[in-house]
Coordinates of N, CA and C in Angstrom, one line a residue:
M11 N 90.7 62.8 104.1 CA 90.3 62.7 105.5 C 90.5 64.0 106.1
A12 N 89.7 64.3 107.1 CA 89.7 65.6 107.8 C 90.7 65.5 109.0
W13 N 91.2 66.7 109.3 CA 92.2 66.8 110.4 C 91.4 66.6 111.7
S14 N 92.0 65.8 112.6 CA 91.5 65.7 113.9 C 92.5 66.1 114.9
T15 N 92.1 66.8 116.0 CA 93.0 67.3 116.9 C 93.8 66.3 117.6
P16 N 95.2 66.4 117.6 CA 96.0 65.3 118.2 C 95.9 65.4 119.8
K17 N 96.1 64.3 120.4 CA 96.2 64.2 121.8 C 97.5 64.8 122.3
T18 N 97.4 65.7 123.2 CA 98.7 66.4 123.6 C 98.9 66.2 125.1
N19 N 98.0 65.5 125.8 CA 98.2 65.4 127.3 C 98.5 63.9 127.6
W20 N 99.5 63.4 126.9 CA 100.0 62.0 127.2 C 100.7 62.0 128.6
T21 N 100.5 60.9 129.2 CA 101.2 60.6 130.5 C 102.0 59.3 130.3
S22 N 102.9 59.0 131.2 CA 103.7 57.9 131.1 C 103.0 56.6 131.2
T23 N 101.8 56.6 131.7 CA 101.0 55.4 131.9 C 100.0 55.2 130.7
D24 N 99.9 56.2 129.8 CA 98.9 56.0 128.7 C 99.5 55.0 127.7
G25 N 98.6 54.2 127.3 CA 98.9 53.2 126.2 C 98.4 53.7 124.9
I26 N 98.9 53.2 123.8 CA 98.4 53.6 122.5 C 97.2 52.7 122.1
A27 N 96.1 53.2 121.8 CA 94.9 52.5 121.4 C 94.7 52.6 119.9
Y28 N 93.8 51.7 119.4 CA 93.5 51.8 117.9 C 93.0 53.2 117.5
G29 N 92.3 53.8 118.3 CA 91.8 55.2 118.0 C 92.9 56.1 117.8
D30 N 94.0 56.0 118.7 CA 95.1 56.9 118.5 C 95.8 56.7 117.2
L31 N 96.0 55.4 116.9 CA 96.7 55.1 115.6 C 95.9 55.5 114.4
N32 N 94.6 55.4 114.5 CA 93.7 55.8 113.4 C 93.8 57.4 113.3
R33 N 93.8 58.1 114.4 CA 93.9 59.5 114.3 C 95.2 60.0 113.7
I34 N 96.3 59.3 114.1 CA 97.6 59.6 113.6 C 97.7 59.4 112.1
E35 N 97.2 58.2 111.7 CA 97.2 57.9 110.2 C 96.3 58.9 109.5
A36 N 95.1 59.2 110.0 CA 94.2 60.2 109.3 C 94.9 61.6 109.2
N37 N 95.6 62.0 110.2 CA 96.3 63.3 110.2 C 97.4 63.3 109.2
T38 N 98.1 62.1 109.1 CA 99.2 62.0 108.1 C 98.7 62.1 106.7
V39 N 97.6 61.4 106.5 CA 96.9 61.5 105.1 C 96.5 62.9 104.8
D40 N 95.9 63.6 105.8 CA 95.5 65.0 105.6 C 96.6 65.9 105.3
L41 N 97.7 65.8 106.0 CA 98.9 66.6 105.7 C 99.5 66.3 104.3
D42 N 99.5 65.0 103.9 CA 100.0 64.6 102.6 C 99.1 65.3 101.5
S43 N 97.8 65.2 101.7 CA 96.9 65.8 100.7 C 97.1 67.4 100.6
R44 N 97.3 68.0 101.8 CA 97.6 69.4 101.8 C 98.9 69.8 101.1
L45 N 99.9 68.9 101.3 CA 101.2 69.2 100.6 C 101.0 69.0 99.1
D46 N 100.3 68.0 98.7 CA 100.0 67.8 97.2 C 99.3 69.0 96.6
T47 N 98.4 69.5 97.4 CA 97.6 70.7 96.9 C 98.6 71.9 96.7
L48 N 99.5 72.1 97.7 CA 100.4 73.2 97.7 C 101.4 73.0 96.5
E49 N 101.9 71.8 96.3 CA 102.8 71.5 95.3 C 102.2 71.8 93.9
S50 N 101.0 71.3 93.7 CA 100.3 71.5 92.4 C 100.0 73.0 92.2
S51 N 99.6 73.7 93.2 CA 99.4 75.1 93.1 C 100.7 75.9 92.8
N52 N 101.8 75.5 93.4 CA 103.0 76.1 93.1 C 103.5 75.9 91.7
T53 N 103.3 74.6 91.2 CA 103.6 74.3 89.9 C 102.9 75.1 88.9
L54 N 101.6 75.4 89.1 CA 100.8 76.2 88.2 C 101.3 77.6 88.2
H55 N 101.7 78.2 89.4 CA 102.2 79.5 89.4 C 103.6 79.7 88.8
V56 N 104.4 78.7 88.9 CA 105.7 78.7 88.3 C 105.6 78.6 86.8
A57 N 104.6 77.9 86.3 CA 104.4 77.7 84.9 C 103.8 79.0 84.2
D58 N 103.2 79.8 85.1 CA 102.5 81.0 84.6 C 103.6 82.1 84.4
T59 N 104.0 82.4 83.2 CA 105.0 83.4 82.9 C 104.5 84.8 82.6
D60 N 103.1 84.9 82.5 CA 102.5 86.2 82.2 C 102.2 86.9 83.5
I61 N 103.1 87.8 83.9 CA 102.9 88.6 85.2 C 102.9 90.1 84.8
H62 N 102.1 90.4 83.8 CA 101.9 91.7 83.3 C 103.2 92.4 82.9
A63 N 104.1 91.6 82.3 CA 105.3 92.1 81.8 C 105.8 91.2 80.7
T64 N 106.5 91.8 79.7 CA 107.0 91.0 78.6 C 108.5 90.6 79.0
K65 N 109.0 89.7 78.2 CA 110.4 89.3 78.4 C 111.4 90.4 78.3
A66 N 111.0 91.4 77.4 CA 112.0 92.5 77.2 C 112.0 93.4 78.5
T67 N 110.9 93.5 79.2 CA 110.9 94.3 80.4 C 111.5 93.7 81.7
V68 N 111.7 92.4 81.6 CA 112.3 91.7 82.8 C 113.8 91.8 82.6
R69 N 114.4 92.5 83.5 CA 115.9 92.8 83.4 C 116.7 91.8 84.2
T70 N 116.6 90.6 84.0 CA 117.4 89.6 84.7 C 118.2 88.7 83.7
A71 N 119.3 88.3 84.1 CA 120.1 87.4 83.3 C 120.0 86.0 84.1
S72 N 120.4 85.0 83.4 CA 120.3 83.7 84.0 C 121.2 83.5 85.2
D73 N 122.3 84.3 85.2 CA 123.3 84.2 86.3 C 123.1 85.3 87.3
L74 N 122.1 86.2 87.1 CA 121.9 87.3 88.0 C 120.5 87.2 88.7
A75 N 120.5 87.1 90.0 CA 119.3 86.9 90.7 C 118.5 88.2 90.7
L76 N 117.2 88.1 90.7 CA 116.3 89.3 90.7 C 116.3 89.8 92.1
R77 N 116.6 91.1 92.3 CA 116.6 91.7 93.6 C 115.3 92.4 93.8
L78 N 114.6 92.2 94.9 CA 113.3 92.8 95.2 C 113.4 93.5 96.5
Q79 N 112.6 94.6 96.7 CA 112.5 95.2 98.0 C 111.0 95.4 98.2
L80 N 110.5 95.0 99.3 CA 109.1 95.2 99.7 C 109.0 96.4 100.6
T81 N 108.1 97.3 100.4 CA 108.0 98.4 101.3 C 106.5 98.7 101.4
T82 N 106.1 99.3 102.5 CA 104.7 99.5 102.8 C 104.3 101.0 102.6
T83 N 105.3 101.8 102.1 CA 105.0 103.2 101.9 C 105.4 103.6 100.5
D84 N 104.7 104.4 99.8 CA 105.0 105.0 98.5 C 104.3 106.3 98.5
S85 N 105.0 107.3 98.1 CA 104.4 108.7 98.0 C 103.3 108.7 97.1
G86 N 102.2 109.4 97.5 CA 101.0 109.5 96.7 C 100.1 108.4 96.8
H87 N 100.3 107.4 97.6 CA 99.4 106.3 97.7 C 99.0 106.1 99.2
S88 N 97.9 105.4 99.4 CA 97.4 105.2 100.7 C 98.4 104.3 101.5
S89 N 98.4 104.5 102.8 CA 99.2 103.7 103.7 C 98.6 102.3 103.8
G90 N 99.5 101.3 103.9 CA 99.0 99.9 104.0 C 99.1 99.1 102.8
D91 N 99.3 99.8 101.6 CA 99.6 99.1 100.4 C 101.0 98.5 100.4
I92 N 101.1 97.4 99.7 CA 102.5 96.8 99.6 C 103.0 97.1 98.2
W93 N 104.2 97.6 98.1 CA 104.8 97.9 96.8 C 106.0 97.1 96.5
L94 N 106.1 96.7 95.3 CA 107.3 95.8 94.9 C 108.2 96.6 94.0
R95 N 109.4 96.9 94.5 CA 110.4 97.6 93.7 C 111.2 96.6 92.9
T96 N 111.3 96.9 91.6 CA 112.2 96.0 90.8 C 113.3 96.8 90.1
D97 N 113.5 98.1 90.5 CA 114.5 98.9 89.9 C 115.7 99.0 90.7
L98 N 116.0 98.0 91.5 CA 117.2 98.0 92.4 C 118.4 97.6 91.7

């Protein structure tokens, strides 16, 4: 089902009609399907272990968290690129 814009201008005298309940149910179904899509997408990415590196080059132990630093500058490269440092 497609997302429909919720009613946001409720007043104390407004009653809930069938159309309101249908819209609420449709939006709940839409959010549930979006969540399912995100979960399956996340599962696919977690299962993908090939990130242009071999196991030997990944320097983490099971009890040591991988520390990362994101920066937007790197000498010799154009501004605006995002660089991921793994040598911390």
